CSV table of C-alpha atoms (C1' of nucleotides) in Angstrom, one decimal:
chain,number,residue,atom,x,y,z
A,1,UNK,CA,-10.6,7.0,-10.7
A,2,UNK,CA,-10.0,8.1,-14.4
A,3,UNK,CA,-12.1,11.3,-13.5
A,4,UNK,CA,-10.2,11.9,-10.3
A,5,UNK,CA,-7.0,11.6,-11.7
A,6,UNK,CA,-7.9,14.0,-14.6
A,7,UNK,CA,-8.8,16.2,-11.9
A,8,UNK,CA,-5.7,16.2,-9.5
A,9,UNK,CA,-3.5,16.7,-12.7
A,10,UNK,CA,-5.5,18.9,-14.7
A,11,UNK,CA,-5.6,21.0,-11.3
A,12,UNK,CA,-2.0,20.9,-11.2
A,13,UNK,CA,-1.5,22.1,-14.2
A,14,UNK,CA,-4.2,24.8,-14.1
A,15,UNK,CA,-2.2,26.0,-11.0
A,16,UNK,CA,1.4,25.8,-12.7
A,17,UNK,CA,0.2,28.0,-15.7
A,18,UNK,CA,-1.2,30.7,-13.6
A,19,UNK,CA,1.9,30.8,-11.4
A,20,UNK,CA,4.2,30.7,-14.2
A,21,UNK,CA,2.8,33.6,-15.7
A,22,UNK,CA,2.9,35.3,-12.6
A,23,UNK,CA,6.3,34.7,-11.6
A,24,UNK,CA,8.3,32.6,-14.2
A,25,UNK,CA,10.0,29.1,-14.1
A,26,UNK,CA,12.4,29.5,-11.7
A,27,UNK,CA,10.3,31.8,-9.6
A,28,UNK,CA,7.5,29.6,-8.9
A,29,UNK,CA,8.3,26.5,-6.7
A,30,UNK,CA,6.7,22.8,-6.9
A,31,UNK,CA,5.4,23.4,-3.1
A,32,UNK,CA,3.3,26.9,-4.4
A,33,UNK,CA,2.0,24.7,-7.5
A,34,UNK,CA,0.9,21.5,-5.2
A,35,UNK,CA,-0.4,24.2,-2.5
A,36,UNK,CA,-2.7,26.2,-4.9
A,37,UNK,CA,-3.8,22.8,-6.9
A,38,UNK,CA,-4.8,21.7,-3.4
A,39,UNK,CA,-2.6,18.5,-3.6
A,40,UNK,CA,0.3,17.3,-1.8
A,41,UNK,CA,3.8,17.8,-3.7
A,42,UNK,CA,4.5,14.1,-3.8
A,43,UNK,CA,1.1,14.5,-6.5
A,44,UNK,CA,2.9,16.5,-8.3
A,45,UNK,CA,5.8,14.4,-9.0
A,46,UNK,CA,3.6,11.4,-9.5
A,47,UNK,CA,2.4,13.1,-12.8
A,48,UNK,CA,5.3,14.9,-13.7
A,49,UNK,CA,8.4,12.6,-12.7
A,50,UNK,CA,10.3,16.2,-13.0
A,51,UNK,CA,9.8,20.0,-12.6
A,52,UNK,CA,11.0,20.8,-16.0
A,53,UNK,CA,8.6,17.9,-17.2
A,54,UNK,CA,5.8,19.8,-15.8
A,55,UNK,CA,7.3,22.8,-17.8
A,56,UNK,CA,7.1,20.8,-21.3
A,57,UNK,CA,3.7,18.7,-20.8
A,58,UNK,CA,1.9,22.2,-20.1
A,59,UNK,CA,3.7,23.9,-22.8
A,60,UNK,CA,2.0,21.1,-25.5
A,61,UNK,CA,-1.0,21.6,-23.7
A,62,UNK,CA,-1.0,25.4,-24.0
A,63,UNK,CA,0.3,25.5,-27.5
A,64,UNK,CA,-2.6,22.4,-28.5
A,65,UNK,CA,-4.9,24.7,-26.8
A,66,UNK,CA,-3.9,28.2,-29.0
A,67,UNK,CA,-3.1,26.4,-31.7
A,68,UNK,CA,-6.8,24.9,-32.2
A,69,UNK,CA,-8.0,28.2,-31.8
A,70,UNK,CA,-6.0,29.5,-34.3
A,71,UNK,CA,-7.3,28.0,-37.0
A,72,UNK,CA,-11.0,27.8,-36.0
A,73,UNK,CA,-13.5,29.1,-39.1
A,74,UNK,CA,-10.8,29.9,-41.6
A,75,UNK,CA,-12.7,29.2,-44.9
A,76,UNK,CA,-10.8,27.5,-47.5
A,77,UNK,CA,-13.1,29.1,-50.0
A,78,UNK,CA,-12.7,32.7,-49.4
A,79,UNK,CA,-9.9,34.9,-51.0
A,80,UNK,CA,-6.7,34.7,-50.0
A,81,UNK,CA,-6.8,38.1,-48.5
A,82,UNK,CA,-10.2,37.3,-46.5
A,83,UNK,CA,-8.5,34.3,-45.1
A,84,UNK,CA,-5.2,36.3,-44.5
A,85,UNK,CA,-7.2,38.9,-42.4
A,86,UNK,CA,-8.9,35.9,-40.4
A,87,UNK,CA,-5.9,34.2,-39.6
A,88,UNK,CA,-4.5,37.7,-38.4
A,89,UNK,CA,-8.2,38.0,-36.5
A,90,UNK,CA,-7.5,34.9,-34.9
A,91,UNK,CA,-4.0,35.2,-33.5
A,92,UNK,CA,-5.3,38.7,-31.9
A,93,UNK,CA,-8.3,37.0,-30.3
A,94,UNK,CA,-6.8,34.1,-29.1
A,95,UNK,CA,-4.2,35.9,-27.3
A,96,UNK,CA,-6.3,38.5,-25.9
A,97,UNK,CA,-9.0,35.2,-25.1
A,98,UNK,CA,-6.1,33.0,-23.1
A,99,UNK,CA,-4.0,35.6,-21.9
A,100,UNK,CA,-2.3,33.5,-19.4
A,101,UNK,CA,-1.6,30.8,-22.5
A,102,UNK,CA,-0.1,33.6,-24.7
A,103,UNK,CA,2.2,35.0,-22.0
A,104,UNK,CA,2.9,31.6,-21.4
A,105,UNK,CA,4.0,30.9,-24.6
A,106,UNK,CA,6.1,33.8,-24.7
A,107,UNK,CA,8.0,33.3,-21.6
A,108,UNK,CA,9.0,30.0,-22.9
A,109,UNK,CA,10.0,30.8,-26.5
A,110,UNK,CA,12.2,33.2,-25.4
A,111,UNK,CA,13.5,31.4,-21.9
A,112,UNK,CA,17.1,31.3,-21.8
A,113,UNK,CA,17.1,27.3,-20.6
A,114,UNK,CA,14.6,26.7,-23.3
A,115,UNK,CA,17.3,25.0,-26.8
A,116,UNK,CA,17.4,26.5,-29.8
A,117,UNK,CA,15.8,23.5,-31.3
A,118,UNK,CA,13.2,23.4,-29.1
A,119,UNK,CA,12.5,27.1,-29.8
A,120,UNK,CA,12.4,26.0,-33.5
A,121,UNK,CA,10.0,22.9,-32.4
A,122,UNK,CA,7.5,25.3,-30.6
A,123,UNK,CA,7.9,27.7,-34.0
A,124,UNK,CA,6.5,25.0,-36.1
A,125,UNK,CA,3.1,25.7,-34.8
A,126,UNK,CA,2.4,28.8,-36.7
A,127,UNK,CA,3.2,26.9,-40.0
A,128,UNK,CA,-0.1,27.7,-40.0
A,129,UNK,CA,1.0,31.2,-41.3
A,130,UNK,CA,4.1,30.1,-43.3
A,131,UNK,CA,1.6,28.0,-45.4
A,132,UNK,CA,-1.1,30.2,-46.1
A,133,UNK,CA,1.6,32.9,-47.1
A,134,UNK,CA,3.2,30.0,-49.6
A,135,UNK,CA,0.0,29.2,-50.9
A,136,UNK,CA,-1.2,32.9,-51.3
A,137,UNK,CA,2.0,34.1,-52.7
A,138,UNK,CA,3.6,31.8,-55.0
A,139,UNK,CA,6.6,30.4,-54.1
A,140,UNK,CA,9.5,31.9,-52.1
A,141,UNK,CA,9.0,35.3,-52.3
A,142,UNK,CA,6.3,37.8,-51.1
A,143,UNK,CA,6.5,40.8,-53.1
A,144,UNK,CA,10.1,40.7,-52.6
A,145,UNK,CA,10.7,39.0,-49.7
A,146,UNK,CA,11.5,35.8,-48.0
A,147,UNK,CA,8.0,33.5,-46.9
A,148,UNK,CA,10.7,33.0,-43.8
A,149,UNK,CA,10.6,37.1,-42.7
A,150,UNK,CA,6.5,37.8,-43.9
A,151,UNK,CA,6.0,35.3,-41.1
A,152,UNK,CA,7.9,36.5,-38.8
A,153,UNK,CA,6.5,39.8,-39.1
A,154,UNK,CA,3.6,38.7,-39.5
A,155,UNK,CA,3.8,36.4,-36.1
A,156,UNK,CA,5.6,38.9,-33.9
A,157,UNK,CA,3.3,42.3,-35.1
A,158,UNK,CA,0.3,40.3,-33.8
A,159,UNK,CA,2.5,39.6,-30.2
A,160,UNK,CA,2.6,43.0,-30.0
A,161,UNK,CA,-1.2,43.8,-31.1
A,162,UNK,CA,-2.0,41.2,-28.1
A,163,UNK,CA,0.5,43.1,-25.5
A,164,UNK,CA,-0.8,46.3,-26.7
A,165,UNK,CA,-4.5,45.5,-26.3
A,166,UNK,CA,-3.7,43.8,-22.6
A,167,UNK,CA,-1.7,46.8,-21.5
A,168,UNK,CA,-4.3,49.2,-22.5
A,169,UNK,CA,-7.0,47.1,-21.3
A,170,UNK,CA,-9.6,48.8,-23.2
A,171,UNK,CA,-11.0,45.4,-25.3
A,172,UNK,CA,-13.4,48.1,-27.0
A,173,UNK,CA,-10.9,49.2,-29.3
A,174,UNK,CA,-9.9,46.0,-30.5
A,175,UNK,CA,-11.5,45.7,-33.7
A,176,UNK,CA,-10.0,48.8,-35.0
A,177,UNK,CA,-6.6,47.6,-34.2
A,178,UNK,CA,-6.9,44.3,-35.1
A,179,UNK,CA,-8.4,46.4,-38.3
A,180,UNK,CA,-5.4,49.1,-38.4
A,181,UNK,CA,-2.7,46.9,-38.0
A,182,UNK,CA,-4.0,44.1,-40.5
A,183,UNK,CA,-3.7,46.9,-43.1
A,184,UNK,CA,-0.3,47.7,-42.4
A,185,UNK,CA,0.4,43.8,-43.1
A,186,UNK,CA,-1.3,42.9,-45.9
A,187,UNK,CA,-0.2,46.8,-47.6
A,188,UNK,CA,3.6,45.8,-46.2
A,189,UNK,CA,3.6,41.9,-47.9
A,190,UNK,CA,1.8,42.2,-50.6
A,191,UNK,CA,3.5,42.5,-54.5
A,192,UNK,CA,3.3,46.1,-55.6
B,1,UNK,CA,41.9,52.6,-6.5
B,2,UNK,CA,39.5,54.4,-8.5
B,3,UNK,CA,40.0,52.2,-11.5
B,4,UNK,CA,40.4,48.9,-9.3
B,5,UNK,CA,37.0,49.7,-8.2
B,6,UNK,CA,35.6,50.1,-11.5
B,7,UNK,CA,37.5,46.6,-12.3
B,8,UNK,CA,35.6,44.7,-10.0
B,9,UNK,CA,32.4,46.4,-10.5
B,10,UNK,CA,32.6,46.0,-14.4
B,11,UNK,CA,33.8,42.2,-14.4
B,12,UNK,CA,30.5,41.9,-11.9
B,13,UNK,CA,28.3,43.3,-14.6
B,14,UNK,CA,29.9,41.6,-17.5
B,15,UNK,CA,29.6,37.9,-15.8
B,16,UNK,CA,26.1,38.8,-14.6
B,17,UNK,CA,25.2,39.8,-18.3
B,18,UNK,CA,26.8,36.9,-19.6
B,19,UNK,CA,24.9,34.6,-17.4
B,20,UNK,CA,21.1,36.1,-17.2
B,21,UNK,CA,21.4,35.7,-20.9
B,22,UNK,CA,22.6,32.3,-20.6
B,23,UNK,CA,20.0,31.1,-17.8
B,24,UNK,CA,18.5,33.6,-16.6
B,25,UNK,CA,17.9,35.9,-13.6
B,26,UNK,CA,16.3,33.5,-11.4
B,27,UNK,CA,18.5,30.1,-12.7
B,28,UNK,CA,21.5,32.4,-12.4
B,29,UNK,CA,22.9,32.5,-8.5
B,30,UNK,CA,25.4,35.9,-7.2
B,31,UNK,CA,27.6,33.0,-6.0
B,32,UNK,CA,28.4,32.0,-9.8
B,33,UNK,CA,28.2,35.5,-10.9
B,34,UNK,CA,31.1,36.2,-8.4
B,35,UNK,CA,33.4,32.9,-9.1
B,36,UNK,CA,32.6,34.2,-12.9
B,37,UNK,CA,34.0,37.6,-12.4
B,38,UNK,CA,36.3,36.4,-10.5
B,39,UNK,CA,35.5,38.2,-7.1
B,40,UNK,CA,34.4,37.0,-3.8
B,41,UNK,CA,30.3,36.9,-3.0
B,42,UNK,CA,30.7,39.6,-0.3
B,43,UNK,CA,32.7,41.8,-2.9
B,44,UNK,CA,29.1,41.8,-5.3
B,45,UNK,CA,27.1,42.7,-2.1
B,46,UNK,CA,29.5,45.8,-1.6
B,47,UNK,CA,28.5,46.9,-4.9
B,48,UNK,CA,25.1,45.8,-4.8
B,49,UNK,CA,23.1,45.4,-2.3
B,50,UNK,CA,20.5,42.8,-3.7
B,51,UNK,CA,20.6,41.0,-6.7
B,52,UNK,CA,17.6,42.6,-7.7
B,53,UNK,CA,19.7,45.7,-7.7
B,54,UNK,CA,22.1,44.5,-9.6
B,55,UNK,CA,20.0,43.5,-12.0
B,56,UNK,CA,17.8,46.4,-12.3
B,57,UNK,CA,21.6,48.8,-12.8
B,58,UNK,CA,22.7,46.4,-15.5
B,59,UNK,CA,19.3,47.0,-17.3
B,60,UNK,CA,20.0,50.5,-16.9
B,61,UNK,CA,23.6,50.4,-18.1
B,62,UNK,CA,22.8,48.1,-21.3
B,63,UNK,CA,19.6,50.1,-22.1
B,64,UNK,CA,22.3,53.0,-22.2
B,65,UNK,CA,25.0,50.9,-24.4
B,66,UNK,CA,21.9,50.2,-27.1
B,67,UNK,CA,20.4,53.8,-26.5
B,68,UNK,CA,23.2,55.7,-28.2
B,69,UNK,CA,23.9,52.8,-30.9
B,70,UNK,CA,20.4,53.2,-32.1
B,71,UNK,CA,20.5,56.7,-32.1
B,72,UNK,CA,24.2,56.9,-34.1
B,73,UNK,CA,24.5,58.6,-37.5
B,74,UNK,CA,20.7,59.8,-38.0
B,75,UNK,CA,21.4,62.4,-40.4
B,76,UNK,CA,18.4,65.0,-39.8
B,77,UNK,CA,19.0,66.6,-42.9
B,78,UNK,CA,18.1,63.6,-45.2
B,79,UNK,CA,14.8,62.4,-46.0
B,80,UNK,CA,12.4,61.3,-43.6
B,81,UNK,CA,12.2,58.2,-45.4
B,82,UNK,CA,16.3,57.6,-45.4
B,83,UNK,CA,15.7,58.3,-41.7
B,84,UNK,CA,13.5,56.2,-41.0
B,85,UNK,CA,15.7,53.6,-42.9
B,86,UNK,CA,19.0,54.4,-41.3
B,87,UNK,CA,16.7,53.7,-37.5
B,88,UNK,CA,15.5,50.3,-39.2
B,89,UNK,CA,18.9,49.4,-40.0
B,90,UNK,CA,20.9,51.0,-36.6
B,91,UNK,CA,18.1,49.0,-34.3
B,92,UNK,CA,18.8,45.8,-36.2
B,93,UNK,CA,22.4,46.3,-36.3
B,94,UNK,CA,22.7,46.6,-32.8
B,95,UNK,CA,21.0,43.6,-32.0
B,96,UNK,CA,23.3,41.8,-34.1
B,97,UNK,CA,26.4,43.7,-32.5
B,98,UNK,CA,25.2,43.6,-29.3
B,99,UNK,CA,23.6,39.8,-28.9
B,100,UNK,CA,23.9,39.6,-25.3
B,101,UNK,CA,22.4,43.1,-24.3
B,102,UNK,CA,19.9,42.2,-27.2
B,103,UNK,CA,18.4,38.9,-25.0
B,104,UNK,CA,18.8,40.5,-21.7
B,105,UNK,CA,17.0,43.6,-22.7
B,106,UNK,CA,14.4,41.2,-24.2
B,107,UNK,CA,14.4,39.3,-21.4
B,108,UNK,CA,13.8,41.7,-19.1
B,109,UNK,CA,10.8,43.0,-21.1
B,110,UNK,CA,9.1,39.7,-20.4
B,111,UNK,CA,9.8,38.9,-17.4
B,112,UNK,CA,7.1,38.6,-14.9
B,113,UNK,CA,8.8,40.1,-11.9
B,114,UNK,CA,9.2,43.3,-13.8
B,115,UNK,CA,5.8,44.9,-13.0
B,116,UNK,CA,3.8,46.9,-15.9
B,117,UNK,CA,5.4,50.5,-15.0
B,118,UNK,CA,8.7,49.4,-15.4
B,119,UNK,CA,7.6,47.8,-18.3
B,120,UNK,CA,6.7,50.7,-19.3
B,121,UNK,CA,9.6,52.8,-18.6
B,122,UNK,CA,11.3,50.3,-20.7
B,123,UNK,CA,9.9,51.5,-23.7
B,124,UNK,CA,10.4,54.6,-23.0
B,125,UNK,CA,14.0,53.8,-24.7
B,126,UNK,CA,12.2,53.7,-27.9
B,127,UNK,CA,10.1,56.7,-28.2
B,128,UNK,CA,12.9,57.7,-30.7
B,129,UNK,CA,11.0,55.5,-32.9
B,130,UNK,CA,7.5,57.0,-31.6
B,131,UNK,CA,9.5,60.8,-32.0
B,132,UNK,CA,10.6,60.1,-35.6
B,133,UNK,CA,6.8,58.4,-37.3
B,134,UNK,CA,5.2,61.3,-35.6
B,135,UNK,CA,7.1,64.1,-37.0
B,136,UNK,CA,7.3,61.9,-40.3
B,137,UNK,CA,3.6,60.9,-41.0
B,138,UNK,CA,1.7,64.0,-38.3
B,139,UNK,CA,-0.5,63.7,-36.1
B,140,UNK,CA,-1.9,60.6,-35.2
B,141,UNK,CA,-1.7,58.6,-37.4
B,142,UNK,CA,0.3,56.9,-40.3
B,143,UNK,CA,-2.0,56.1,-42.9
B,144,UNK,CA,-4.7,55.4,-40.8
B,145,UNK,CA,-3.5,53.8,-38.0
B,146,UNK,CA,-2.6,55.1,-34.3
B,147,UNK,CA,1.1,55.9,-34.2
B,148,UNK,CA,1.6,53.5,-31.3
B,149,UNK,CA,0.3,50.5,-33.0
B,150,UNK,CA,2.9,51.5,-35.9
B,151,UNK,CA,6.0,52.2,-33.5
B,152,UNK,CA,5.4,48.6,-31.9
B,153,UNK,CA,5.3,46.6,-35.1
B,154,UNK,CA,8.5,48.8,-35.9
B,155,UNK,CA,10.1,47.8,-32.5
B,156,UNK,CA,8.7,44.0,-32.7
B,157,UNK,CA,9.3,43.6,-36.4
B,158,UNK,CA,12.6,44.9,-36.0
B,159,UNK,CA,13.4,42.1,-32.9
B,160,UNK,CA,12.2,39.8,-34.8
B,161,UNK,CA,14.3,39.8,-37.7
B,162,UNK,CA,17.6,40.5,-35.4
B,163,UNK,CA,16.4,37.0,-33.7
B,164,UNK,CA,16.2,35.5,-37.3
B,165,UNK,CA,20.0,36.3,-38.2
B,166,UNK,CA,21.5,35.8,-34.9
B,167,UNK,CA,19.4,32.1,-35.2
B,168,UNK,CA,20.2,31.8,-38.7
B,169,UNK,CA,24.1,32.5,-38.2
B,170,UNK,CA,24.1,33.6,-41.5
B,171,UNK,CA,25.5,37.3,-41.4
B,172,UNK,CA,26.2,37.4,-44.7
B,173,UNK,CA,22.1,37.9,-45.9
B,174,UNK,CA,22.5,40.8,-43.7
B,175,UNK,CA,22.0,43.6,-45.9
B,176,UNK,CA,19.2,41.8,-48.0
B,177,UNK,CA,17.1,41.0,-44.8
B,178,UNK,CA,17.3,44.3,-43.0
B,179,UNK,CA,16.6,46.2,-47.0
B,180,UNK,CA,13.5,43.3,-47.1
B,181,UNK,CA,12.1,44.0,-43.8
B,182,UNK,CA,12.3,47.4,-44.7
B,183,UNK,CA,10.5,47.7,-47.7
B,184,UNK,CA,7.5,45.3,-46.1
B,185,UNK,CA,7.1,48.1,-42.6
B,186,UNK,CA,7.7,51.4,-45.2
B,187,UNK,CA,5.2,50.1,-48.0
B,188,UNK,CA,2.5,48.9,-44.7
B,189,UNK,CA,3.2,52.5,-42.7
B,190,UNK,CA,3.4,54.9,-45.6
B,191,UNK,CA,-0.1,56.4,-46.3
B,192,UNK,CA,-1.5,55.7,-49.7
C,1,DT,C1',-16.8,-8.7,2.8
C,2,DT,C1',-12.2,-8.7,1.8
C,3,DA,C1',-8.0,-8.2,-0.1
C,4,DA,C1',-5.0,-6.7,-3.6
C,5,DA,C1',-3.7,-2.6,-6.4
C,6,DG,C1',-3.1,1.9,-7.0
C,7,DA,C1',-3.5,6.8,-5.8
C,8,DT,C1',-2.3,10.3,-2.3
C,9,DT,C1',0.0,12.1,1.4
C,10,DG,C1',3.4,15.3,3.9
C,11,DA,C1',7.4,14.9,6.8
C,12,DC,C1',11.9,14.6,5.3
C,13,DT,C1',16.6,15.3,2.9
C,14,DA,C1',20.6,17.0,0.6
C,15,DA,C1',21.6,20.8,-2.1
C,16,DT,C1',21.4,25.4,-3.1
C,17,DC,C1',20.0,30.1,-2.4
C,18,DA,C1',20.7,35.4,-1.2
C,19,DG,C1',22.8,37.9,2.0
C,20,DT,C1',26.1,38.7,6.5
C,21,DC,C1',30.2,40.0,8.9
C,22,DA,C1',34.5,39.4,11.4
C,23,DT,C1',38.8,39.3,9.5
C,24,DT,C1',42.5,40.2,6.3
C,25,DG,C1',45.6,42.7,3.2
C,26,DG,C1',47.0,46.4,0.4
C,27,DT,C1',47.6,51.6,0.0
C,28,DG,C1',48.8,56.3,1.2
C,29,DT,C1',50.3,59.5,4.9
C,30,DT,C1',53.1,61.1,8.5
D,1,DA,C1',58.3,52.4,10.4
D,2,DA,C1',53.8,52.9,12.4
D,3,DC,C1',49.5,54.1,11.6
D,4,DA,C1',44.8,54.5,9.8
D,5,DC,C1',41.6,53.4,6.4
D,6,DC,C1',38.6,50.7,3.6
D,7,DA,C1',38.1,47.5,-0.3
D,8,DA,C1',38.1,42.6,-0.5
D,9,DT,C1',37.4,38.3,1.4
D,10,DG,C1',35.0,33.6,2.1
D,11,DA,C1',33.2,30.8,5.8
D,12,DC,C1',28.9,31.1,7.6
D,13,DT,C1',23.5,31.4,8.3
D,14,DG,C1',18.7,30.7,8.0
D,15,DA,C1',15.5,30.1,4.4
D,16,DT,C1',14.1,27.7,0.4
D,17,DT,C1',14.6,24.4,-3.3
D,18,DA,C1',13.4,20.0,-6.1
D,19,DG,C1',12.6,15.6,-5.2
D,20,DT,C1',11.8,11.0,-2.0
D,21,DC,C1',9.4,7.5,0.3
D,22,DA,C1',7.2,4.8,3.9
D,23,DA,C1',2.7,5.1,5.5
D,24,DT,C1',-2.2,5.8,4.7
D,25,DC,C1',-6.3,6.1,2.2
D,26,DT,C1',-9.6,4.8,-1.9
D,27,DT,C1',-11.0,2.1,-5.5
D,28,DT,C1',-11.9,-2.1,-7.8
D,29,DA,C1',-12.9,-6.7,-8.4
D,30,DA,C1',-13.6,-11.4,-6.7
DNA sequence: TTAAAGATTGACTAATCAGTCATTGGTGTT
DNA sequence: AACACCAATGACTGATTAGTCAATCTTTAA
């Protein structure tokens, strides 16, 4: 029973993430998610008493999922730039690892029926960066700057390393842009 | 006639901007869009034909609006650096202006309807930015990185931090957050 | 073995969707 | 005034939507 149930819903959800990628909130129905988990839609609504409730469980799930893989093998007892460059690493390689979970992600960051606070909520998750940047760089100011826009910078540049590397499809050349692009970070943030 | 024409086609676009930003494309219906613009459905099907149609002009007619705002006041006499600053500033400044075309364009980036090429063509917009490092830094590369990766941490960076004052509300930082994020991309791209 | 409890089903509904089309109403010409 | 022309209309359609629920099947426990 426990197992089965795991199953049905973990198949739902598997099924929901793929088609949301593929076609967005709106665009995917509940029929196409019960049809391609193999269940029958009044499944779906036993585990999730709404769509949007579907939407929200499998965004914790997603962002659990990322977020664990973020911060996998950061050593607390390198350098602050060694750790900098393996957080930077990480984001990169978990987005190009869960592609579906990073577009997913995306999608719902910047959907329009998605609040503001929520948006804020899902931002929390890559305190991860805003406290290593803290730690690494005193307090409130990165060379110059605000922790606040290093982080953003530092979050959306590796959005666009993923996308980049995605598009191209050539995983060969990640390293070197993963590389390239951590240099232009850590020469952009750091004090003079 | 003429300009009644251009009335009703223009109040179509308007509400239809005003609500894919709001709930997007697919949680947006033409019957709202026409009660918002005050016209009747068929009125929106004379114009255009399909709603993907109408959405695919209206990217075409605000990728146009932002085009030329980006583009305003480069002075190709000065420096390639005040350049390069005066781009920074005139993408981030439109944004700001221009919120609504801002999150539709951005929008429409991620969507997963819009298939790779158009994607693609998108971006196209922004070779400006491609144009500009190339001619700044030669050929192939700023420091040592490829000039793509640099022109998308440009263009990301530069979305980011209009998302952070239109979030923020706080116009007032303006100036200190687009010389900032500035100094961080120009220290990170310049070669040594 | 049996019966209660809970999980699963899919036909069903009311609402909503994009798009149609016969009709209307306003304008310019003669 | 009579006509032609066409933009504008909105009631309408067939398809699709999220969500329901009485009936059926499976599991557990006595």
């Amino acid at each position: 029973m426990d197992q089965q149930v795991k199953d049905k819903k973990t198949a739902i959800m598997d099924a929901a993430l793929k088609l949301f990628t593929e076609r967005g909130f709106h665009g995917t129905s509940t029929a196409q998610i019960s049809k391609d988990a193999g269940v029958a839609t009044g499944t779906l609504f036993n585990y999730f008493p709404t769509k949007e409730d579907l939407i929200n469980s499998l965004y914790f799930e997603v962002k659990g999922r990322l977020s664990s893989c973020i911060k996998e093998g950061i050593d607390s007892e390198a350098t602050f730039e060694a750790r900098m460059k393996k957080l930077w690493s990480n984001f990169i390689r978990c987005g190009v690892n869960n592609p579906e979970e990073f577009l997913f992600v995306g999608q719902f960051s910047s959907s329009p029926y998605i609040t503001k606070i929520t948006r804020e909520e899902a931002m929390k998750e890559y305190d991860v960066i805003l406290d290593m940047v803290e730690e690494g760089f005193g307090n409130g100011k990165t060379g110059n700057y605000s922790m606040e826009l290093a982080m953003l910078i530092f979050y959306h540049s590796s959005r666009a390393v993923v996308s980049l590397i995605l598009d191209s499809g050539s995983l060969q050349d990640m390293d070197e842009i993963i590389e390239d692009g951590f240099q232009i970070l850590w020469k952009g943030l750091s004090p003079e």
